[in-house]
Short mmCIF file of C-alpha atoms (C1' of nucleotides) in Angstrom, two decimals:
data_model
loop_
_atom_site.label_atom_id
_atom_site.label_comp_id
_atom_site.label_asym_id
_atom_site.label_seq_id
_atom_site.Cartn_x
_atom_site.Cartn_y
_atom_site.Cartn_z
CA MET A 1 178.46 98.51 -70.92
CA LEU A 2 178.69 94.83 -70.19
CA GLU A 3 178.37 93.35 -66.74
CA ALA A 4 177.83 89.63 -66.57
CA ARG A 5 178.07 87.57 -63.41
CA LEU A 6 178.75 83.88 -63.78
CA GLU A 7 178.14 81.77 -60.68
CA GLN A 8 180.76 79.28 -61.70
CA ALA A 9 183.93 80.80 -62.99
CA ASN A 10 184.89 77.23 -63.79
CA LEU A 11 182.48 77.11 -66.69
CA LEU A 12 184.36 79.72 -68.67
CA LYS A 13 187.65 78.19 -67.59
CA LYS A 14 186.71 74.83 -69.04
CA VAL A 15 185.40 76.39 -72.23
CA VAL A 16 188.65 78.23 -72.80
CA GLU A 17 190.72 75.17 -72.01
CA ALA A 18 188.73 73.23 -74.55
CA ILE A 19 189.18 75.69 -77.40
CA LYS A 20 192.50 77.41 -76.84
CA ASP A 21 194.43 74.84 -78.86
CA LEU A 22 192.19 75.47 -81.84
CA VAL A 23 191.96 79.22 -81.74
CA GLN A 24 194.49 81.79 -80.55
CA ASP A 25 192.54 85.03 -80.66
CA CYS A 26 188.86 85.55 -81.04
CA ASN A 27 185.99 87.91 -80.49
CA PHE A 28 183.55 87.34 -77.69
CA GLU A 29 180.40 88.88 -79.10
CA CYS A 30 178.29 90.34 -76.34
CA ASN A 31 174.74 91.52 -76.79
CA ASP A 32 171.51 91.45 -74.83
CA SER A 33 170.96 87.78 -75.55
CA GLY A 34 174.29 86.68 -74.11
CA VAL A 35 177.91 86.07 -75.00
CA GLY A 36 178.82 84.23 -78.17
CA LEU A 37 181.96 83.15 -79.92
CA GLN A 38 182.66 81.70 -83.34
CA ALA A 39 186.05 80.98 -84.75
CA MET A 40 187.81 78.72 -87.19
CA ASP A 41 191.05 77.02 -86.41
CA ASN A 42 194.15 78.12 -88.31
CA SER A 43 193.91 75.41 -90.92
CA HIS A 44 190.22 76.11 -91.49
CA VAL A 45 189.28 72.51 -90.88
CA ALA A 46 187.48 73.01 -87.61
CA LEU A 47 185.11 75.60 -86.26
CA VAL A 48 184.15 76.43 -82.70
CA SER A 49 180.82 77.94 -81.83
CA MET A 50 179.93 78.83 -78.28
CA LEU A 51 176.88 80.55 -76.90
CA LEU A 52 176.41 81.46 -73.28
CA LYS A 53 172.86 82.76 -73.08
CA ALA A 54 172.04 85.70 -70.87
CA ASP A 55 170.12 83.30 -68.60
CA SER A 56 173.38 81.56 -67.77
CA PHE A 57 174.45 84.74 -66.01
CA SER A 58 172.82 86.50 -63.09
CA PRO A 59 172.61 89.32 -63.41
CA PHE A 60 173.36 89.96 -67.07
CA ARG A 61 173.50 93.41 -68.50
CA CYS A 62 174.70 94.39 -71.95
CA ASP A 63 173.45 97.69 -73.31
CA ARG A 64 175.09 97.54 -76.72
CA ASN A 65 176.69 94.99 -78.96
CA ILE A 66 180.33 94.72 -78.00
CA ALA A 67 183.01 92.56 -79.54
CA LEU A 68 185.75 91.69 -77.08
CA GLY A 69 188.84 90.59 -79.00
CA ILE A 70 190.74 88.40 -76.60
CA ASN A 71 193.90 86.34 -76.80
CA LEU A 72 192.88 83.00 -75.36
CA VAL A 73 196.27 82.23 -73.88
CA SER A 74 196.09 85.43 -71.88
CA LEU A 75 192.53 84.68 -70.89
CA GLN A 76 193.48 81.23 -69.75
CA LYS A 77 196.30 82.58 -67.62
CA VAL A 78 193.83 84.78 -65.84
CA LEU A 79 191.16 82.11 -65.55
CA ARG A 80 193.63 79.78 -63.89
CA ALA A 81 193.48 82.19 -60.99
CA ALA A 82 189.86 81.21 -60.44
CA GLN A 83 189.40 78.94 -57.50
CA ASP A 84 186.75 76.30 -57.25
CA LYS A 85 183.45 77.92 -56.35
CA ASP A 86 184.63 81.36 -57.31
CA ILE A 87 182.10 83.70 -58.83
CA LEU A 88 183.23 85.53 -61.94
CA THR A 89 182.01 88.90 -63.12
CA LEU A 90 182.94 90.09 -66.59
CA LYS A 91 182.86 93.82 -67.19
CA ALA A 92 183.59 96.02 -70.17
CA GLU A 93 182.82 99.54 -71.29
CA ASP A 94 180.99 100.22 -74.52
CA SER A 95 184.19 100.86 -76.48
CA PRO A 96 186.60 99.01 -74.31
CA ASP A 97 190.37 98.75 -74.26
CA VAL A 98 190.28 96.06 -71.64
CA VAL A 99 187.94 93.47 -70.25
CA ASN A 100 187.77 93.29 -66.49
CA LEU A 101 187.39 89.98 -64.66
CA VAL A 102 186.56 89.92 -60.98
CA PHE A 103 186.74 86.70 -58.98
CA GLU A 104 184.99 86.61 -55.63
CA SER A 105 185.34 83.77 -53.20
CA SER A 106 181.92 82.64 -52.01
CA ASP A 107 182.55 84.26 -48.61
CA SER A 108 183.76 87.47 -50.29
CA ASP A 109 186.90 87.63 -48.17
CA ARG A 110 189.05 87.23 -51.21
CA ILE A 111 188.63 89.34 -54.27
CA SER A 112 190.92 89.19 -57.23
CA GLU A 113 190.63 91.39 -60.21
CA TYR A 114 192.28 91.25 -63.60
CA ASP A 115 192.29 93.44 -66.68
CA ILE A 116 193.11 91.89 -70.00
CA LYS A 117 194.03 94.10 -72.91
CA LEU A 118 191.78 93.70 -75.90
CA MET A 119 192.78 93.38 -79.51
CA ASP A 120 191.13 94.20 -82.81
CA ILE A 121 190.22 91.03 -84.61
CA ASP A 122 188.85 90.96 -88.12
CA GLN A 123 185.55 89.27 -87.81
CA GLU A 124 184.78 87.26 -90.88
CA HIS A 125 181.27 86.45 -89.79
CA LEU A 126 180.62 82.80 -90.11
CA GLY A 127 177.18 81.73 -91.16
CA ILE A 128 176.56 78.22 -89.96
CA PRO A 129 173.64 76.74 -91.88
CA ASP A 130 171.05 74.76 -89.97
CA THR A 131 171.39 71.22 -91.16
CA ASP A 132 169.06 68.25 -90.97
CA TYR A 133 171.61 65.66 -90.09
CA ALA A 134 171.25 62.10 -91.32
CA ALA A 135 172.43 60.78 -87.96
CA SER A 136 172.46 62.13 -84.43
CA ILE A 137 174.19 60.15 -81.72
CA THR A 138 174.08 61.17 -78.09
CA LEU A 139 176.49 59.36 -75.79
CA PRO A 140 178.44 59.86 -72.58
CA SER A 141 181.12 62.45 -73.20
CA ALA A 142 183.68 60.44 -71.24
CA GLU A 143 183.03 57.51 -73.52
CA LEU A 144 183.69 59.51 -76.65
CA GLN A 145 186.85 60.89 -75.09
CA ARG A 146 188.08 57.44 -74.26
CA ILE A 147 187.33 56.11 -77.72
CA CYS A 148 189.13 58.95 -79.47
CA ARG A 149 192.11 58.69 -77.19
CA ASP A 150 192.37 54.92 -77.62
CA LEU A 151 192.06 55.00 -81.38
CA SER A 152 194.50 57.88 -81.72
CA ALA A 153 197.21 55.47 -80.57
CA LEU A 154 196.70 53.58 -83.81
CA SER A 155 195.87 56.10 -86.44
CA GLU A 156 195.43 59.71 -87.43
CA SER A 157 191.87 59.17 -88.62
CA VAL A 158 188.71 57.51 -87.48
CA ASN A 159 185.83 56.30 -89.53
CA ILE A 160 182.45 56.82 -87.93
CA GLU A 161 179.80 54.53 -89.29
CA CYS A 162 176.30 54.81 -88.00
CA THR A 163 173.38 52.50 -88.58
CA LYS A 164 170.08 52.03 -86.80
CA GLU A 165 171.65 49.41 -84.54
CA GLY A 166 174.67 51.33 -83.45
CA VAL A 167 177.71 53.39 -84.18
CA LYS A 168 181.15 52.06 -85.02
CA PHE A 169 184.34 54.04 -84.60
CA GLY A 170 187.06 52.31 -86.61
CA CYS A 171 190.59 52.99 -87.71
CA THR A 172 193.56 51.35 -89.34
CA GLY A 173 197.17 52.17 -88.76
CA ASP A 174 200.66 50.79 -89.18
CA ILE A 175 200.57 48.56 -86.15
CA GLY A 176 197.09 47.23 -86.80
CA SER A 177 193.51 48.28 -86.69
CA GLY A 178 190.87 48.88 -84.09
CA SER A 179 187.22 49.61 -83.68
CA VAL A 180 184.76 50.41 -80.97
CA THR A 181 181.09 49.70 -81.52
CA LEU A 182 178.37 51.17 -79.36
CA ARG A 183 174.88 49.76 -79.59
CA GLN A 184 171.93 52.00 -79.04
CA HIS A 185 170.74 51.37 -75.51
CA THR A 186 168.44 53.03 -73.06
CA ASN A 187 168.30 52.57 -69.33
CA VAL A 188 166.05 54.85 -67.36
CA GLU A 189 168.14 54.18 -64.27
CA LYS A 190 171.38 55.45 -65.73
CA GLU A 191 170.33 58.00 -68.28
CA ASP A 192 173.82 59.45 -68.44
CA GLN A 193 175.12 56.19 -69.81
CA ASN A 194 172.61 55.90 -72.64
CA VAL A 195 173.54 55.78 -76.28
CA ASP A 196 170.75 57.34 -78.33
CA ILE A 197 170.72 57.22 -82.09
CA GLN A 198 168.39 59.21 -84.33
CA LEU A 199 168.86 58.12 -87.91
CA SER A 200 167.23 59.02 -91.21
CA GLU A 201 169.92 57.41 -93.33
CA PRO A 202 173.07 55.37 -92.56
CA VAL A 203 176.31 57.34 -92.80
CA SER A 204 180.01 56.56 -92.91
CA LEU A 205 182.51 59.40 -92.66
CA THR A 206 186.17 59.80 -91.76
CA PHE A 207 187.62 62.47 -89.47
CA SER A 208 190.92 63.58 -88.05
CA LEU A 209 191.42 62.10 -84.57
CA LYS A 210 193.70 64.91 -83.54
CA TYR A 211 190.84 67.35 -83.73
CA LEU A 212 188.36 65.03 -82.10
CA VAL A 213 190.70 64.41 -79.18
CA ASN A 214 190.95 68.16 -78.87
CA PHE A 215 187.20 68.67 -78.87
CA CYS A 216 186.88 66.06 -76.16
CA LYS A 217 188.70 68.34 -73.74
CA ALA A 218 185.26 69.83 -73.30
CA SER A 219 184.03 66.60 -71.70
CA GLY A 220 184.16 68.22 -68.29
CA LEU A 221 181.43 70.61 -69.33
CA SER A 222 178.75 68.02 -69.80
CA SER A 223 178.28 64.35 -69.11
CA ARG A 224 176.68 63.98 -72.54
CA VAL A 225 177.82 64.83 -76.02
CA LYS A 226 175.91 64.80 -79.30
CA LEU A 227 177.47 63.91 -82.63
CA CYS A 228 175.59 64.93 -85.77
CA LEU A 229 176.62 63.59 -89.16
CA SER A 230 175.57 63.80 -92.77
CA THR A 231 177.46 62.75 -95.86
CA ASP A 232 179.88 65.41 -97.13
CA VAL A 233 178.93 67.83 -94.36
CA PRO A 234 181.03 68.77 -91.35
CA LEU A 235 180.49 66.73 -88.23
CA MET A 236 178.97 68.67 -85.37
CA VAL A 237 180.02 67.82 -81.83
CA GLU A 238 177.78 69.48 -79.25
CA TYR A 239 178.17 69.89 -75.51
CA SER A 240 174.91 71.28 -74.14
CA LEU A 241 175.18 73.57 -71.16
CA ALA A 242 172.52 74.77 -68.74
CA ASN A 243 170.00 77.41 -69.94
CA ASN A 244 170.30 76.40 -73.59
CA SER A 245 173.86 77.54 -73.72
CA TYR A 246 176.23 75.33 -75.67
CA LEU A 247 179.69 74.66 -76.97
CA ARG A 248 179.80 73.20 -80.47
CA PHE A 249 182.63 72.05 -82.66
CA TYR A 250 182.43 71.44 -86.40
CA LEU A 251 184.91 69.31 -88.29
CA ALA A 252 185.11 68.76 -92.04
CA PRO A 253 185.28 65.10 -93.05
CA LYS A 254 188.32 63.67 -94.74
CA ILE A 255 187.63 62.78 -98.34
CA GLY A 256 188.61 59.77 -100.39
CA ASP A 257 192.11 58.46 -99.87
CA GLU A 258 193.27 61.02 -97.37
CA GLU A 259 194.46 59.35 -94.22
CA MET B 1 230.19 64.99 -31.48
CA LEU B 2 226.72 65.61 -32.85
CA GLU B 3 223.87 63.18 -32.51
CA ALA B 4 220.43 64.53 -33.28
CA ARG B 5 217.34 62.40 -33.75
CA LEU B 6 214.47 63.89 -35.70
CA GLU B 7 211.15 62.10 -35.41
CA GLN B 8 210.09 63.19 -38.86
CA ALA B 9 212.75 62.88 -41.47
CA ASN B 10 210.22 64.59 -43.71
CA LEU B 11 210.76 67.88 -41.97
CA LEU B 12 214.34 68.17 -43.11
CA LYS B 13 213.38 66.86 -46.50
CA LYS B 14 210.85 69.62 -46.99
CA VAL B 15 213.24 72.26 -45.74
CA VAL B 16 215.87 71.20 -48.21
CA GLU B 17 213.38 71.04 -51.05
CA ALA B 18 212.30 74.56 -50.24
CA ILE B 19 215.77 76.08 -50.25
CA LYS B 20 217.84 74.06 -52.66
CA ASP B 21 216.92 76.28 -55.60
CA LEU B 22 218.23 79.31 -53.75
CA VAL B 23 221.39 77.92 -52.24
CA GLN B 24 223.73 75.23 -53.54
CA ASP B 25 226.13 74.69 -50.64
CA CYS B 26 225.85 75.85 -47.07
CA ASN B 27 226.94 75.28 -43.52
CA PHE B 28 224.63 73.65 -41.05
CA GLU B 29 225.79 75.24 -37.81
CA CYS B 30 225.35 72.82 -34.95
CA ASN B 31 225.68 73.78 -31.30
CA ASP B 32 223.98 72.93 -28.06
CA SER B 33 220.95 75.05 -28.89
CA GLY B 34 220.20 73.25 -32.13
CA VAL B 35 220.96 73.28 -35.85
CA GLY B 36 220.94 76.51 -37.79
CA LEU B 37 221.52 77.57 -41.36
CA GLN B 38 221.91 80.95 -42.99
CA ALA B 39 222.74 81.55 -46.59
CA MET B 40 222.28 84.07 -49.33
CA ASP B 41 221.29 83.12 -52.81
CA ASN B 42 223.83 83.58 -55.57
CA SER B 43 222.56 86.97 -56.63
CA HIS B 44 222.48 88.20 -53.04
CA VAL B 45 218.88 89.25 -53.31
CA ALA B 46 217.42 86.62 -51.02
CA LEU B 47 218.49 85.10 -47.76
CA VAL B 48 217.44 81.89 -46.07
CA SER B 49 217.55 81.48 -42.33
CA MET B 50 216.57 78.24 -40.69
CA LEU B 51 216.71 77.23 -37.09
CA LEU B 52 215.83 73.79 -35.78
CA LYS B 53 216.00 74.12 -32.03
CA ALA B 54 217.40 71.36 -29.90
CA ASP B 55 213.87 70.71 -28.63
CA SER B 56 212.81 69.72 -32.12
CA PHE B 57 215.11 66.71 -31.75
CA SER B 58 214.97 63.97 -29.19
CA PRO B 59 217.48 63.26 -28.08
CA PHE B 60 219.81 66.07 -29.08
CA ARG B 61 223.45 66.07 -28.22
CA CYS B 62 226.09 68.44 -29.53
CA ASP B 63 229.25 68.81 -27.45
CA ARG B 64 230.97 71.46 -29.53
CA ASN B 65 230.13 73.91 -32.25
CA ILE B 66 230.40 72.15 -35.56
CA ALA B 67 229.85 73.58 -39.02
CA LEU B 68 228.70 70.95 -41.50
CA GLY B 69 229.33 72.23 -45.02
CA ILE B 70 226.88 70.36 -47.19
CA ASN B 71 225.95 70.42 -50.84
CA LEU B 72 222.18 70.62 -50.84
CA VAL B 73 221.73 68.66 -54.02
CA SER B 74 223.63 65.77 -52.47
CA LEU B 75 221.65 66.11 -49.28
CA GLN B 76 218.42 66.06 -51.15
CA LYS B 77 219.39 62.92 -53.02
CA VAL B 78 219.96 61.20 -49.72
CA LEU B 79 216.83 62.61 -48.11
CA ARG B 80 214.75 61.30 -50.95
CA ALA B 81 215.57 57.89 -49.57
CA ALA B 82 213.56 58.76 -46.48
CA GLN B 83 210.19 57.11 -46.40
CA ASP B 84 207.12 58.59 -44.87
CA LYS B 85 207.27 58.23 -41.08
CA ASP B 86 210.95 57.47 -41.11
CA ILE B 87 213.00 58.70 -38.18
CA LEU B 88 216.24 60.44 -39.05
CA THR B 89 219.34 60.62 -36.91
CA LEU B 90 222.13 63.00 -37.90
CA LYS B 91 225.60 62.18 -36.61
CA ALA B 92 228.99 63.84 -36.95
CA GLU B 93 232.33 63.76 -35.23
CA ASP B 94 233.84 66.89 -33.78
CA SER B 95 236.04 67.54 -36.79
CA PRO B 96 234.11 65.63 -39.35
CA ASP B 97 234.81 64.65 -42.94
CA VAL B 98 231.32 63.33 -43.37
CA VAL B 99 227.88 63.65 -41.89
CA ASN B 100 226.07 60.43 -41.24
CA LEU B 101 222.32 60.07 -41.76
CA VAL B 102 220.44 57.07 -40.44
CA PHE B 103 216.83 56.43 -41.42
CA GLU B 104 214.79 54.07 -39.28
CA SER B 105 211.31 52.97 -40.19
CA SER B 106 208.97 53.54 -37.25
CA ASP B 107 208.87 49.82 -36.55
CA SER B 108 212.69 49.70 -36.76
CA ASP B 109 212.53 46.87 -39.26
CA ARG B 110 214.32 48.88 -41.86
CA ILE B 111 217.47 50.86 -41.32
CA SER B 112 219.28 52.78 -44.01
CA GLU B 113 222.42 54.75 -43.50
CA TYR B 114 224.20 57.31 -45.62
CA ASP B 115 227.40 59.31 -45.37
CA ILE B 116 227.68 62.61 -47.18
CA LYS B 117 231.09 64.15 -47.71
CA LEU B 118 231.45 67.56 -46.21
CA MET B 119 232.97 70.62 -47.80
CA ASP B 120 234.69 73.70 -46.46
CA ILE B 121 232.49 76.69 -46.97
CA ASP B 122 233.63 80.20 -46.24
CA GLN B 123 231.19 81.41 -43.70
CA GLU B 124 230.57 85.06 -44.07
CA HIS B 125 228.46 85.30 -40.99
CA LEU B 126 225.30 87.13 -41.65
CA GLY B 127 223.93 89.34 -38.96
CA ILE B 128 220.23 89.74 -39.44
CA PRO B 129 219.07 92.75 -37.46
CA ASP B 130 215.88 92.46 -35.47
CA THR B 131 213.39 94.73 -37.13
CA ASP B 132 210.15 96.22 -35.92
CA TYR B 133 208.14 95.72 -39.04
CA ALA B 134 205.49 98.21 -40.09
CA ALA B 135 203.18 95.39 -41.17
CA SER B 136 202.84 91.73 -40.28
CA ILE B 137 200.38 89.60 -42.18
CA THR B 138 199.67 86.03 -41.24
CA LEU B 139 197.72 84.04 -43.77
CA PRO B 140 197.25 80.48 -45.00
CA SER B 141 200.44 79.38 -46.70
CA ALA B 142 198.50 77.73 -49.51
CA GLU B 143 196.77 81.01 -50.21
CA LEU B 144 200.05 82.89 -50.56
CA GLN B 145 201.34 80.17 -52.81
CA ARG B 146 198.28 80.39 -54.99
CA ILE B 147 198.44 84.17 -55.23
CA CYS B 148 202.10 84.18 -56.21
CA ARG B 149 201.56 81.50 -58.79
CA ASP B 150 198.55 83.25 -60.31
CA LEU B 151 200.23 86.62 -60.54
CA SER B 152 203.45 85.18 -61.90
CA ALA B 153 201.48 84.36 -65.04
CA LEU B 154 201.18 88.09 -65.66
CA SER B 155 204.35 89.70 -64.39
CA GLU B 156 207.80 89.32 -62.88
CA SER B 157 206.97 91.52 -59.92
CA VAL B 158 204.26 91.95 -57.37
CA ASN B 159 203.38 94.99 -55.35
CA ILE B 160 202.27 94.22 -51.82
CA GLU B 161 200.19 96.96 -50.31
CA CYS B 162 198.99 96.61 -46.76
CA THR B 163 196.49 98.72 -44.91
CA LYS B 164 194.49 98.13 -41.77
CA GLU B 165 191.63 96.69 -43.80
CA GLY B 166 193.54 94.23 -45.86
CA VAL B 167 196.44 93.36 -48.07
CA LYS B 168 196.52 93.73 -51.82
CA PHE B 169 198.87 91.85 -54.11
CA GLY B 170 198.95 93.58 -57.48
CA CYS B 171 200.88 93.39 -60.70
CA THR B 172 200.93 94.71 -64.24
CA GLY B 173 202.25 92.93 -67.29
CA ASP B 174 202.07 92.85 -71.05
CA ILE B 175 198.76 91.09 -71.31
CA GLY B 176 197.04 93.12 -68.64
CA SER B 177 197.01 93.55 -64.92
CA GLY B 178 195.79 91.67 -61.90
CA SER B 179 195.31 91.98 -58.19
CA VAL B 180 194.23 89.86 -55.27
CA THR B 181 192.87 91.49 -52.16
CA LEU B 182 192.53 89.71 -48.85
CA ARG B 183 190.55 91.31 -46.09
CA GLN B 184 191.56 90.77 -42.52
CA HIS B 185 189.20 88.17 -41.13
CA THR B 186 189.03 85.95 -38.11
CA ASN B 187 186.98 82.85 -37.60
CA VAL B 188 187.57 80.79 -34.51
CA GLU B 189 186.17 77.76 -36.26
CA LYS B 190 188.69 77.79 -39.07
CA GLU B 191 191.74 79.39 -37.54
CA ASP B 192 193.96 78.09 -40.30
CA GLN B 193 192.06 80.19 -42.82
CA ASN B 194 192.37 83.47 -40.96
CA VAL B 195 194.06 86.53 -42.36
CA ASP B 196 195.60 88.51 -39.49
CA ILE B 197 197.12 91.91 -40.01
CA GLN B 198 199.24 93.78 -37.46
CA LEU B 199 199.96 97.24 -38.73
CA SER B 200 201.75 100.26 -37.34
CA GLU B 201 201.96 102.04 -40.68
CA PRO B 202 200.65 101.29 -44.19
CA VAL B 203 203.27 99.93 -46.56
CA SER B 204 203.58 99.37 -50.29
CA LEU B 205 206.56 97.46 -51.64
CA THR B 206 207.45 95.56 -54.78
CA PHE B 207 209.14 92.16 -54.95
CA SER B 208 210.31 89.60 -57.45
CA LEU B 209 207.65 86.95 -57.97
CA LYS B 210 210.21 84.37 -58.98
CA TYR B 211 211.70 84.36 -55.52
CA LEU B 212 208.36 84.45 -53.76
CA VAL B 213 207.14 81.47 -55.76
CA ASN B 214 210.30 79.73 -54.69
CA PHE B 215 209.82 80.52 -51.02
CA CYS B 216 206.30 79.16 -51.22
CA LYS B 217 207.68 75.70 -51.83
CA ALA B 218 207.94 75.66 -48.05
CA SER B 219 204.14 75.74 -47.78
CA GLY B 220 204.12 72.07 -46.89
CA LEU B 221 205.97 72.85 -43.67
CA SER B 222 203.23 74.92 -42.14
CA SER B 223 199.62 75.76 -42.85
CA ARG B 224 200.36 79.37 -41.96
CA VAL B 225 202.90 81.88 -43.20
CA LYS B 226 203.81 85.32 -41.89
CA LEU B 227 204.85 88.21 -44.08
CA CYS B 228 206.63 91.11 -42.41
CA LEU B 229 207.19 94.34 -44.30
CA SER B 230 208.69 97.76 -43.73
CA THR B 231 209.59 100.39 -46.26
CA ASP B 232 213.05 99.91 -47.79
CA VAL B 233 213.72 96.81 -45.71
CA PRO B 234 213.75 93.24 -46.94
CA LEU B 235 210.49 91.35 -46.72
CA MET B 236 210.56 88.50 -44.25
CA VAL B 237 208.56 85.37 -45.02
CA GLU B 238 208.33 83.07 -42.03
CA TYR B 239 207.17 79.49 -41.72
CA SER B 240 206.98 78.61 -38.04
CA LEU B 241 207.76 75.06 -37.07
CA ALA B 242 207.10 73.24 -33.82
CA ASN B 243 209.24 74.04 -30.75
CA ASN B 244 210.02 77.58 -31.91
CA SER B 245 211.97 76.30 -34.83
CA TYR B 246 211.47 78.19 -38.06
CA LEU B 247 212.33 78.64 -41.69
CA ARG B 248 212.59 82.26 -42.79
CA PHE B 249 213.25 83.89 -46.12
CA TYR B 250 214.28 87.47 -46.67
CA LEU B 251 213.88 89.28 -49.95
CA ALA B 252 215.07 92.76 -50.83
CA PRO B 253 212.40 94.97 -52.37
CA LYS B 254 212.67 96.21 -55.91
CA ILE B 255 213.30 99.89 -56.02
CA GLY B 256 211.89 102.63 -58.21
CA ASP B 257 211.45 101.79 -61.87
CA GLU B 258 212.73 98.27 -61.80
CA GLU B 259 210.15 95.85 -63.04
"C1'" DA C 1 195.94 58.93 -52.69
"C1'" DC C 2 195.90 58.37 -57.65
"C1'" DC C 3 195.86 59.78 -62.29
"C1'" DA C 4 196.34 63.13 -65.96
"C1'" DC C 5 197.89 67.07 -67.73
"C1'" DT C 6 201.21 70.76 -68.41
"C1'" DT C 7 205.58 72.39 -68.58
"C1'" DA C 8 210.63 71.97 -68.80
"C1'" DT C 9 214.55 69.82 -70.51
"C1'" DC C 10 217.50 66.92 -73.65
"C1'" DG D 1 210.32 66.16 -81.09
"C1'" DA D 2 210.31 63.11 -77.32
"C1'" DT D 3 210.67 62.23 -72.68
"C1'" DA D 4 210.62 63.29 -67.71
"C1'" DA D 5 209.37 65.80 -63.85
"C1'" DG D 6 206.24 68.70 -61.35
"C1'" DT D 7 201.77 70.31 -60.51
"C1'" DG D 8 196.74 70.27 -60.36
"C1'" DG D 9 192.38 67.92 -60.33
"C1'" DT D 10 189.38 63.88 -59.23
#
DNA sequence: ACCACTTATC
DNA sequence: GATAAGTGGT
């Protein structure tokens, strides 16, 4: 059986909000190391990979590997019932029909409990190769969100060009063109605001803004976001969570004359 | 003639907002004890009963019984002109064609005045019997609102089950099931947050969530709400206002296999 | 109290 | 599909 207690129900709520537009149904893979999720979006352009390590829960118990096939719209409906500060416990049997979610208010005077029916989902297991990226950029997540939102007013696509000095997000559309350039900068006082660039080779790649805007819904999960790029390889967008847990998005670059 | 001055125009505004989805046109019954309103919704499942006692106005003058038949959509349009802190005076002749609303800003520097045409409404007078309810639950109005909203994501109906220990709101729908349990609890420090249960007999009844969600629009009128239940009798939902004035909703239970 | 998002309507 | 209102979060 699975029994996993998450101090902040909000964490799962934000994760689901961030991915539900990309993926409708998916398996939450539970085993003794934690709860993981991998799924491609319908058009197979983007991939979501989440891992909530066992250490992110307390306590965490999972005797056997269980795949919980959940409709994310249903899950979101239930998670909206979570109040700020609520504690969430996920429970499932070893061969479950339902997953059980229990929300406790911190004073325990309010308990709400939901069962969500599970579904069988064909799990094409997705191997994600470890990649040595040519460029890794870590920046404030709110900044990336703002950039993507601003540029999406002009164009469907953004070109991300990274050099040792900085990173430039540029686009061209019918009404004109725009770009935002961030220089690498470090300030020990305001670490959250830093822009860190690790570069082995300059890169320039183009991506769909619609997807990036979508990924940025996860900004609430972490003040920082890491972008990893290499030529002809999907972009990785990573939100690191406590206890080495993470939410990652992958997005294939646009090629050649695609817009 | 009627002349009734209400220090907070907002009070009437909130009342109308809370009931206008249930009732289109209704009589405001004015007499020397105050202003009352009773109306059933179109499907005759729910009933609204409001009483603003004469003491809630200052001054209050009403020489004869007058029924003001008002279209609530029109009334709401006019009430939206009320600013925060505005003082409202209602005026009508003894056999009126119109009701006159005057808004004064608290500093009296701004006066606005509206006339709304009245309509003849057949008044089936509704006798509401006094009932000794088997269960009375008083809880924070925001909490009830939240519960009804959360559960309405899962189902059309909610079962309210009350015992000495607590009250459980439960429902079952296509995607799964959910329940919220509140234990009776009292804290002198935060009286507004208390859950008080008066029980002569346990009850379990099922109601339409659509209506309950609607009633909860009145949450802004009072931090507390009282639910009164007895088997096979309509639920009463009461928002108490100052000076023994009140806004009450009644809702017939669903019976048997209805959903 | 403001801003942003989500949902409902045209 | 776009726009507008209502609701929820910061």
